[in-house]
Rosetta silent file (secondary structure, phi, psi, omega in degrees, C-alpha in Angstrom):
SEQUENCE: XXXXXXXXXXXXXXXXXXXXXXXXXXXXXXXXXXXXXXXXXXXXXXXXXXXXXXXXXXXXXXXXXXXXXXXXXXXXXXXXXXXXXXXXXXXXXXXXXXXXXXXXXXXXXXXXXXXXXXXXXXXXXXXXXXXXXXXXXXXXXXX
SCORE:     score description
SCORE:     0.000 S_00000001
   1 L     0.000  -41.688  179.784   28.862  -14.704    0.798 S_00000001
   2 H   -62.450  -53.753 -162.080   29.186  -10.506    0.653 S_00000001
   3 H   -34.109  -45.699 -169.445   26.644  -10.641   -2.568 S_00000001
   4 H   -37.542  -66.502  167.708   24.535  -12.794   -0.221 S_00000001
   5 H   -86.025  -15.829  172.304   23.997  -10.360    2.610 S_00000001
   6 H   -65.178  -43.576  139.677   24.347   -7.381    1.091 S_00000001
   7 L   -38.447  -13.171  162.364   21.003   -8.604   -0.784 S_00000001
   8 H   -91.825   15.222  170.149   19.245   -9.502    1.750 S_00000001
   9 H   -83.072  -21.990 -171.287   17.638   -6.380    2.856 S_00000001
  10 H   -80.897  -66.960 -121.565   16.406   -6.160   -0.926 S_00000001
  11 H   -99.902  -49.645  143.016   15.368  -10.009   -0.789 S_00000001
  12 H   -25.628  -87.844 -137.482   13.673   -9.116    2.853 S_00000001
  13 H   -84.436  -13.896 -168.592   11.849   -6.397    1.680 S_00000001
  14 H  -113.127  -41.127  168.190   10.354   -8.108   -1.846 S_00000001
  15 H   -81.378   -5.083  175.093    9.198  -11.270    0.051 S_00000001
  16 H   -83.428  -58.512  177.232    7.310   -9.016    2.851 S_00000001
  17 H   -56.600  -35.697 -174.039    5.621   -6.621   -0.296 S_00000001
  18 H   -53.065  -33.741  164.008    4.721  -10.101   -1.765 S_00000001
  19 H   -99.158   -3.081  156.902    2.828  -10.834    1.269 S_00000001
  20 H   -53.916  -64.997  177.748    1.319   -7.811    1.758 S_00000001
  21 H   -40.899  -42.110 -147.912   -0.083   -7.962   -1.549 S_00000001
  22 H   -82.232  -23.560  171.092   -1.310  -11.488   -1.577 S_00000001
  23 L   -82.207   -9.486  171.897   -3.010  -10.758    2.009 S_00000001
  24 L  -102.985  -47.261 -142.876   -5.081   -8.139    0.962 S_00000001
  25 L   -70.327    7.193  172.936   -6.101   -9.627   -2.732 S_00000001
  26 L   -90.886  -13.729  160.833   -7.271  -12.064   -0.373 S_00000001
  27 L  -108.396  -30.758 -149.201   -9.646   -9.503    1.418 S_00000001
  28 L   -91.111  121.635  174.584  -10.239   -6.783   -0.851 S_00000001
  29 L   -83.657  -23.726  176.371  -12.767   -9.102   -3.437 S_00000001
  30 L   -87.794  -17.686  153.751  -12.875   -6.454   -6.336 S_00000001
  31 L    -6.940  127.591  132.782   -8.635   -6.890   -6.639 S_00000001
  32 L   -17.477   94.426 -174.767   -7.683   -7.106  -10.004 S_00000001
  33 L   -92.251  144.711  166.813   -7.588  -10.500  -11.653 S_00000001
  34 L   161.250 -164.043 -170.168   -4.794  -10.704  -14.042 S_00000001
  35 E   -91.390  135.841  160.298   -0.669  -11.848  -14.109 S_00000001
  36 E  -113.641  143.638  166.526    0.809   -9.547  -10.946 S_00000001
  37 E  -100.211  153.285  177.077    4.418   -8.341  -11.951 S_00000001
  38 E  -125.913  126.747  173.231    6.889   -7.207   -9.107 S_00000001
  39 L  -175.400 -176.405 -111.635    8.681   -4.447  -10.506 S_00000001
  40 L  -107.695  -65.559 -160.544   10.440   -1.429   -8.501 S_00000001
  41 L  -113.819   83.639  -75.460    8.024    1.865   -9.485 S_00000001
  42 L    14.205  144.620  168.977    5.384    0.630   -8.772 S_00000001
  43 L   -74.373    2.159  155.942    5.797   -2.180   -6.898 S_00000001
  44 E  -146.601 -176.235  172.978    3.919   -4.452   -8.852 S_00000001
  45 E  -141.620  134.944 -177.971    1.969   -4.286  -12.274 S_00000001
  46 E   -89.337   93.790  171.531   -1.527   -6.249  -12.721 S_00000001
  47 E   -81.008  106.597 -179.089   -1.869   -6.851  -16.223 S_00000001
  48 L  -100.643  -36.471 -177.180   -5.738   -7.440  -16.181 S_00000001
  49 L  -165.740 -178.759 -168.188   -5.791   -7.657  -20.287 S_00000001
  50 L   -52.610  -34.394 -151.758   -3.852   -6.466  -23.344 S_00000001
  51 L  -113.176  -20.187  179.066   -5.457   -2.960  -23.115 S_00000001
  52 L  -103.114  116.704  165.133   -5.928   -2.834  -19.128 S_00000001
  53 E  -154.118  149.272 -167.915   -2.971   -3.043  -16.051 S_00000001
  54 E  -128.498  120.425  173.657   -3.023   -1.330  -12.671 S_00000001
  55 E   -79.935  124.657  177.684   -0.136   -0.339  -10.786 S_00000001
  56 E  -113.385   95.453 -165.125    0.110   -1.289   -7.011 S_00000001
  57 E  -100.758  142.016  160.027    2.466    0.588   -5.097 S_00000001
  58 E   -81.097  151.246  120.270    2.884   -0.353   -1.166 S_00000001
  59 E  -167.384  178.874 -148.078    4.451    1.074    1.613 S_00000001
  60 E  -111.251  149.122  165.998    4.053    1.114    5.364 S_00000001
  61 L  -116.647  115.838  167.457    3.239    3.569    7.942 S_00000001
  62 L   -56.175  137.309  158.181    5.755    2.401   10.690 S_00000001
  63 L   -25.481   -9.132  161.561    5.048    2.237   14.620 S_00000001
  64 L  -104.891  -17.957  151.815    6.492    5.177   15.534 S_00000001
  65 L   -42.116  -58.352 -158.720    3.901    6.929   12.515 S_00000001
  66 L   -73.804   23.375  178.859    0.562    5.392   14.276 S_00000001
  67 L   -79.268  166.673 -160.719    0.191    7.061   17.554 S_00000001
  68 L   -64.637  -69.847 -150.038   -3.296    8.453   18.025 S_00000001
  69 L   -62.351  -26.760 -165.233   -2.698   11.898   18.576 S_00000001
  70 L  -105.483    4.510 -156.082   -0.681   12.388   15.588 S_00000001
  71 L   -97.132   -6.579  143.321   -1.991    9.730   13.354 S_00000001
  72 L   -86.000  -18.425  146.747   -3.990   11.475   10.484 S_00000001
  73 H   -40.260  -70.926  173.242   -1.044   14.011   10.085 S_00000001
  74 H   -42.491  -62.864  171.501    1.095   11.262    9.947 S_00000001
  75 H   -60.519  -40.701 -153.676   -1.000    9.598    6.825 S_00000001
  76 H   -74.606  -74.323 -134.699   -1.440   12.632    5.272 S_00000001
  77 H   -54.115  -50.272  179.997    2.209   13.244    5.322 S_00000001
  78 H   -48.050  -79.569  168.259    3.041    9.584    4.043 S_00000001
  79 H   -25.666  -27.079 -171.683    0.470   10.426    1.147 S_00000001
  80 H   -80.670  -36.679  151.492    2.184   13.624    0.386 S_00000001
  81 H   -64.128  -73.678  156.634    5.136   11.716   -0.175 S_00000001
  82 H   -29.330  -41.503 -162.525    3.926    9.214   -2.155 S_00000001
  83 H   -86.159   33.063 -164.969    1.977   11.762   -4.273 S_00000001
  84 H  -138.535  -21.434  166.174    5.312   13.799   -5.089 S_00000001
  85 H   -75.421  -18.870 -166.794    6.521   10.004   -6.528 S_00000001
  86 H   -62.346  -42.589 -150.584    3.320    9.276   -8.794 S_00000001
  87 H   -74.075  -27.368  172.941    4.573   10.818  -11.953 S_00000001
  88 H   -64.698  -15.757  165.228    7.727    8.296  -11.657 S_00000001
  89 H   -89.534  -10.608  168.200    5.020    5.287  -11.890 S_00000001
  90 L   -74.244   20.958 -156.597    3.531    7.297  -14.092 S_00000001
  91 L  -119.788  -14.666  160.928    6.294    7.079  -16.376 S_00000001
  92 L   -75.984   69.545  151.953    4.573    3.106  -16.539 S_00000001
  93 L   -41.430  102.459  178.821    1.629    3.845  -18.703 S_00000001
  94 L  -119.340 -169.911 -169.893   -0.728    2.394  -16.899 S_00000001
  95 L  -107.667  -32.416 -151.089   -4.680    2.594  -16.716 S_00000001
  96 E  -138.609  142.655  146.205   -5.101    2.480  -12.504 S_00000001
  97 E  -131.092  125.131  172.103   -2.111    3.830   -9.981 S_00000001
  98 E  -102.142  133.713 -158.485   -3.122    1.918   -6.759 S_00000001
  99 E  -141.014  102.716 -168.408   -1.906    3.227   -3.447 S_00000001
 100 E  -104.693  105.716 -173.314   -1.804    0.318   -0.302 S_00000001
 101 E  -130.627  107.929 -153.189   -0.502    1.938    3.089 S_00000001
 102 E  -106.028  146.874  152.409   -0.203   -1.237    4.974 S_00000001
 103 E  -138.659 -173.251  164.861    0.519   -1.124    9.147 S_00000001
 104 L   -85.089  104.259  165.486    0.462   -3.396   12.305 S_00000001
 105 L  -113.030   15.305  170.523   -2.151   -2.204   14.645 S_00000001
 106 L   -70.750   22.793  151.141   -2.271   -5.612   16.495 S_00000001
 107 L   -99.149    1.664 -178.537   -1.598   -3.639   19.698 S_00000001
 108 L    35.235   69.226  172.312   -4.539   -1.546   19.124 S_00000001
 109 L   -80.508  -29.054 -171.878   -2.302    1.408   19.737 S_00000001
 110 L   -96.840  153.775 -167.485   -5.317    3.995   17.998 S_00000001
 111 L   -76.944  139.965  163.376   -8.302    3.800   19.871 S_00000001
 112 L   -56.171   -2.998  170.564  -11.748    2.708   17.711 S_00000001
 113 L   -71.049  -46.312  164.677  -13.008    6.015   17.705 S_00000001
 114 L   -75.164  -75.466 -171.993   -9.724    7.216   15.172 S_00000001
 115 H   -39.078  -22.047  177.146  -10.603    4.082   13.069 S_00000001
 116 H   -60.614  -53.827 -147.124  -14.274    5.118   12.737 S_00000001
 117 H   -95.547   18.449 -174.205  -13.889    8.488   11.462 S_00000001
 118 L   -85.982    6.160  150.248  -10.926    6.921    8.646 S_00000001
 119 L   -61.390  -47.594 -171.931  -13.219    6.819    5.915 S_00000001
 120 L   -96.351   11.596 -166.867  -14.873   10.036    6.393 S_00000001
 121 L   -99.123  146.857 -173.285  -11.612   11.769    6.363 S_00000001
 122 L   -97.633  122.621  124.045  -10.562   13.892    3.400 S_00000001
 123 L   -72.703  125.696  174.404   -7.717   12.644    1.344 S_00000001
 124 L  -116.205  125.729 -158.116   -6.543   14.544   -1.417 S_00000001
 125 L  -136.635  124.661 -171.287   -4.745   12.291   -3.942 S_00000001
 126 L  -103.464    8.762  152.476   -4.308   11.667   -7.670 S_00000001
 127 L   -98.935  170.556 -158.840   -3.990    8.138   -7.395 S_00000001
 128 L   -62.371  -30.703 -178.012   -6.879    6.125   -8.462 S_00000001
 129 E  -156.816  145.207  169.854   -7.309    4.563   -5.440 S_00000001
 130 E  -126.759  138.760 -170.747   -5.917    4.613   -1.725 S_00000001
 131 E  -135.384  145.821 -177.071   -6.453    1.934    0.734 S_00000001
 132 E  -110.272  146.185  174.917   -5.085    1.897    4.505 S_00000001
 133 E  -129.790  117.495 -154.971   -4.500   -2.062    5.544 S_00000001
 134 E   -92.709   98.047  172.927   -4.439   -3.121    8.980 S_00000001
 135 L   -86.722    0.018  163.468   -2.799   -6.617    8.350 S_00000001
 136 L   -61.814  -53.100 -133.527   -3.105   -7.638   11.959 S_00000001
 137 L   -95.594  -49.646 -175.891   -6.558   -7.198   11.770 S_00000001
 138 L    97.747   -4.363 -159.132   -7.260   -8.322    8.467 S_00000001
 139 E  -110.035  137.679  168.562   -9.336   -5.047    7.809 S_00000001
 140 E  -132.604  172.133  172.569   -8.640   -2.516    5.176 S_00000001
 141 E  -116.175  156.875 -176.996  -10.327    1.070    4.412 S_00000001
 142 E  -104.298  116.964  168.407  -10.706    2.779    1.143 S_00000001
 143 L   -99.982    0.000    0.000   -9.708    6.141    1.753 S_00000001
């Protein structure tokens, strides 16, 4: 019974990235076809062919991260983080490092006005690709 619960913040946390994933390759249409892997750093690995696989790392910008005023700060910071982790997925020869920074905004805490201008905003990043994914919403941005 201790193994049980002491695993289930691990067990939690690996069926929620699973659905993260699986809700955007279901919007994003250019996703990677291949076998997805779950593995730690990155959290998953796309083996698109012998010679091709793309690393997908997640993580969330939490509800006390998204208030308006503060809320491109906030991503940048999260990115900043992230970016200070790449060379450990990079330790994963891969072809692609993929960067998913999934929230809730189905309270429409930032106003449409912040969401407009998330696109035109500069991120600077050395993964291949960064995407922010509103999974209330269903919507994601390429940043």
């Amino acid at each position: 019974m201790g193994f049980y619960c002491n695993s289930m913040p691990y067990i939690s946390k690996f069926l929620q990235e699973n659905e993260v994933l699986e809700e955007f390759r279901k919007r994003f249409k250019d996703f990677p076809k291949g076998k997805v892997n779950k593995t730690e750093s990155p959290d998953f690995i796309i083996r698109v062919s012998k010679k091709k696989s793309v690393g997908v790392e997640l993580t969330q910008l939490t509800a006390d991260k998204i208030e308006a005023d503060h809320f491109f700060d906030n991503l940048k910071a999260l990115l900043d983080k992230k970016e200070e982790k790449l060379n450990l997925y990079r330790k994963n020869i891969l072809d692609e490092y993929w960067l998913i920074v999934y929230l809730y905004l189905g309270e429409n805490i930032i106003p449409q006005s912040i969401l407009n201008k998330i696109e035109a905003y500069c991120f600077v990043t050395s993964f291949t690709k960064v995407f922010l994914f509103d999974i209330d919403g269903k919507k994601y941005w390429l940043l």
